[in-house]
C-alpha cells in the first residue's frame, strides 16, 4: 500500500474529516499561513492593522454593535450553535473582529469541527489574547481581540494535527472579508 492510500485508509478508519484534512498540513505550512496571512486580505479591505488598544465606553459599544454582537463581544456571551452563516463560509478571505476590524483568522486556518461554531486550528499571530474562564466546570481558555478586548470564543486542545488547537469562535463576533 502506498503512503497516500495508507493515509486515506487511516482517515476512513478514524472516520473524521479533520484527520483527512490533516494529511496536507504540517508545522511548516502552519507557520507559513500565520506569517503570510495578508495574502488573503482583499485590497482596500475595511480593516485595521493597529493593535493599539481601543478604549470605548459600554454606551459607545451599544451604539456601534447589534444586541447579539454586544452580548458576545462585551458580555462574553455564546451564540447558539449552528446559528452563524459563517459556519458554511468556504470562500478564501479573512475573518476580522466585528467590534474593531482587526484581522483574527484566515480561510486557510478554518476547518469544519462539526460543533456548530466557526472553528480554526490556528490564528493570526499577536491579534488574540487568552485569559482563564471558569464558567463551565471543565477549565477552558477564553480568548479575546487584543485591540478592543472583545470576547471571541474559547480555545480547546482537541483540534486537528499538527496544532491540535480548536479555536471555537462565535460567528457573530466576526466579519468575513472575501479575498
Ligand atoms: Zn476587536
Coordinates of C-alpha atoms and ligand atoms in Angstrom, one line a residue:
X1 CA 0.0 0.0 0.0
X2 CA 1.4 3.4 -0.9
X3 CA 1.6 6.2 1.5
X4 CA -1.4 8.1 0.1
X5 CA -3.7 5.0 0.3
X6 CA -2.4 4.3 3.8
X7 CA -3.3 7.9 4.8
X8 CA -6.7 7.7 3.2
X9 CA -7.5 4.3 4.9
X10 CA -6.3 5.7 8.2
X11 CA -8.6 8.7 7.8
X12 CA -11.5 6.5 6.9
X13 CA -10.9 4.3 9.9
X14 CA -10.8 7.3 12.2
X15 CA -13.9 8.5 10.4
X16 CA -13.2 12.2 10.7
X17 CA -12.8 14.8 8.1
X18 CA -10.3 16.6 10.3
X19 CA -8.0 13.6 10.1
X20 CA -8.1 13.6 6.3
X21 CA -7.5 17.3 6.1
X22 CA -4.6 17.0 8.5
X23 CA -2.6 15.0 5.9
X24 CA -1.9 18.1 3.9
X25 CA -0.9 20.2 6.9
X26 CA 2.4 20.2 8.6
X27 CA 4.2 22.5 11.1
X28 CA 5.9 24.4 8.2
X29 CA 2.6 25.1 6.4
X30 CA 1.0 26.3 9.6
X31 CA 3.9 28.7 10.2
X32 CA 3.6 29.9 6.6
X33 CA -0.1 30.6 6.8
X34 CA 0.4 32.5 10.1
X35 CA 3.3 34.5 8.7
X36 CA 1.7 35.2 5.2
X37 CA -1.9 35.8 6.3
X38 CA -2.1 39.1 4.4
X39 CA -2.1 37.2 1.1
X40 CA -5.8 36.6 1.8
X41 CA -6.6 40.2 2.7
X42 CA -8.5 41.9 -0.1
X43 CA -7.0 45.2 -1.4
X44 CA -8.6 48.2 0.2
X45 CA -10.4 46.0 2.8
X46 CA -12.0 47.9 5.6
X47 CA -9.8 46.6 8.4
X48 CA -7.3 48.0 10.9
X49 CA -3.8 46.6 11.3
X50 CA -3.1 48.5 14.5
X51 CA -3.1 46.7 17.8
X52 CA -3.2 49.9 19.8
X53 CA -5.8 49.3 22.5
X54 CA -9.2 50.9 21.8
X55 CA -10.9 52.5 24.8
X56 CA -14.6 52.8 24.3
X57 CA -17.3 53.0 26.9
X58 CA -20.1 50.5 27.1
X59 CA -22.5 53.3 25.9
X60 CA -20.5 53.7 22.7
X61 CA -20.2 50.0 22.2
X62 CA -24.0 49.7 22.5
X63 CA -24.4 52.2 19.7
X64 CA -21.9 50.5 17.4
X65 CA -22.9 46.8 17.9
X66 CA -26.1 44.9 17.3
X67 CA -27.5 43.4 20.6
X68 CA -26.3 40.0 19.6
X69 CA -22.8 41.3 18.9
X70 CA -22.8 43.2 22.2
X71 CA -23.8 40.2 24.2
X72 CA -20.9 38.1 22.9
X73 CA -18.2 40.7 22.5
X74 CA -18.8 42.8 25.6
X75 CA -20.6 40.4 27.9
X76 CA -18.8 37.2 27.0
X77 CA -22.0 35.5 25.8
X78 CA -22.1 32.5 23.5
X79 CA -24.2 32.3 20.4
X80 CA -26.5 29.2 19.7
X81 CA -24.5 26.5 17.8
X82 CA -25.4 26.4 14.2
X83 CA -26.7 30.0 14.2
X84 CA -23.9 31.6 12.3
X85 CA -23.8 31.8 8.5
X86 CA -20.0 31.8 8.8
X87 CA -20.2 28.1 9.7
X88 CA -20.6 27.5 6.0
X89 CA -18.3 30.2 4.7
X90 CA -15.9 28.4 2.4
X91 CA -14.5 31.3 0.3
X92 CA -10.9 32.5 0.6
X93 CA -10.5 35.6 2.7
X94 CA -10.0 37.0 6.2
X95 CA -12.1 36.9 9.4
X96 CA -11.9 40.2 11.3
X97 CA -13.2 41.2 14.7
X98 CA -16.7 42.5 14.3
X99 CA -16.0 45.1 17.0
X100 CA -12.9 46.8 15.7
X101 CA -11.9 45.3 12.3
X102 CA -8.7 43.6 13.5
X103 CA -7.9 40.5 11.4
X104 CA -8.0 37.4 13.5
X105 CA -8.1 34.3 11.2
X106 CA -7.9 33.5 7.5
X107 CA -9.9 31.0 5.5
X108 CA -6.8 28.7 5.4
X109 CA -7.0 28.3 9.2
X110 CA -10.7 27.3 9.2
X111 CA -11.9 23.7 9.4
X112 CA -15.2 22.0 10.0
X113 CA -15.3 20.9 13.6
X114 CA -18.9 19.7 13.5
X115 CA -19.6 21.7 16.6
X116 CA -21.8 24.4 15.0
X117 CA -19.4 27.2 15.7
X118 CA -16.8 28.5 13.2
X119 CA -13.6 26.8 14.1
X120 CA -9.9 27.4 13.4
X121 CA -6.8 25.3 14.1
X122 CA -4.5 28.4 14.4
X123 CA -4.9 32.2 14.4
X124 CA -3.2 35.3 13.1
X125 CA -0.2 35.9 15.4
X126 CA -0.4 38.6 18.1
X127 CA -4.0 39.5 17.5
X128 CA -5.7 37.4 20.1
X129 CA -5.0 37.1 23.9
X130 CA -6.1 34.5 26.4
X131 CA -7.4 34.5 29.9
X132 CA -8.8 31.8 32.1
X133 CA -12.6 31.3 32.3
X134 CA -14.2 29.0 34.7
X135 CA -17.8 29.5 33.6
X136 CA -18.1 25.7 32.9
X137 CA -16.7 23.0 35.1
X138 CA -14.0 22.0 32.7
X139 CA -11.3 24.6 32.6
X140 CA -11.2 26.3 29.2
X141 CA -9.4 29.2 27.7
X142 CA -11.3 32.3 26.8
X143 CA -9.7 34.5 24.2
X144 CA -10.3 38.0 23.1
X145 CA -9.3 40.6 20.5
X146 CA -6.1 42.4 21.6
X147 CA -7.3 45.7 20.2
X148 CA -10.9 46.2 21.5
X149 CA -10.8 43.4 24.2
X150 CA -13.9 41.9 22.6
X151 CA -14.6 38.3 23.6
X152 CA -14.3 36.0 20.6
X153 CA -14.5 32.4 21.9
X154 CA -12.6 29.6 23.7
X155 CA -9.6 27.5 22.6
X156 CA -9.5 23.8 23.2
X157 CA -6.8 21.2 22.6
X158 CA -8.9 18.7 20.6
X159 CA -8.4 20.2 17.2
X160 CA -6.7 18.6 14.1
X161 CA -3.0 17.9 13.9
X162 CA -0.4 19.3 14.0
X163 CA -1.6 22.2 16.2
X164 CA -4.3 20.2 18.0
X165 CA -5.9 23.6 18.7
X166 CA -9.6 24.3 18.2
X167 CA -10.3 28.0 18.3
X168 CA -14.1 27.8 18.8
X169 CA -15.3 31.2 17.7
X170 CA -18.7 33.0 17.9
X171 CA -19.6 33.8 14.3
X172 CA -21.4 36.9 15.4
X173 CA -18.1 38.3 16.7
X174 CA -16.5 38.0 13.3
X175 CA -16.9 39.8 10.0
X176 CA -15.7 37.9 6.8
X177 CA -14.0 39.8 4.0
X178 CA -13.6 37.7 0.8
X179 CA -10.2 37.9 -0.8
Ligands
LIG1 ZN1 -11.6 43.8 18.2

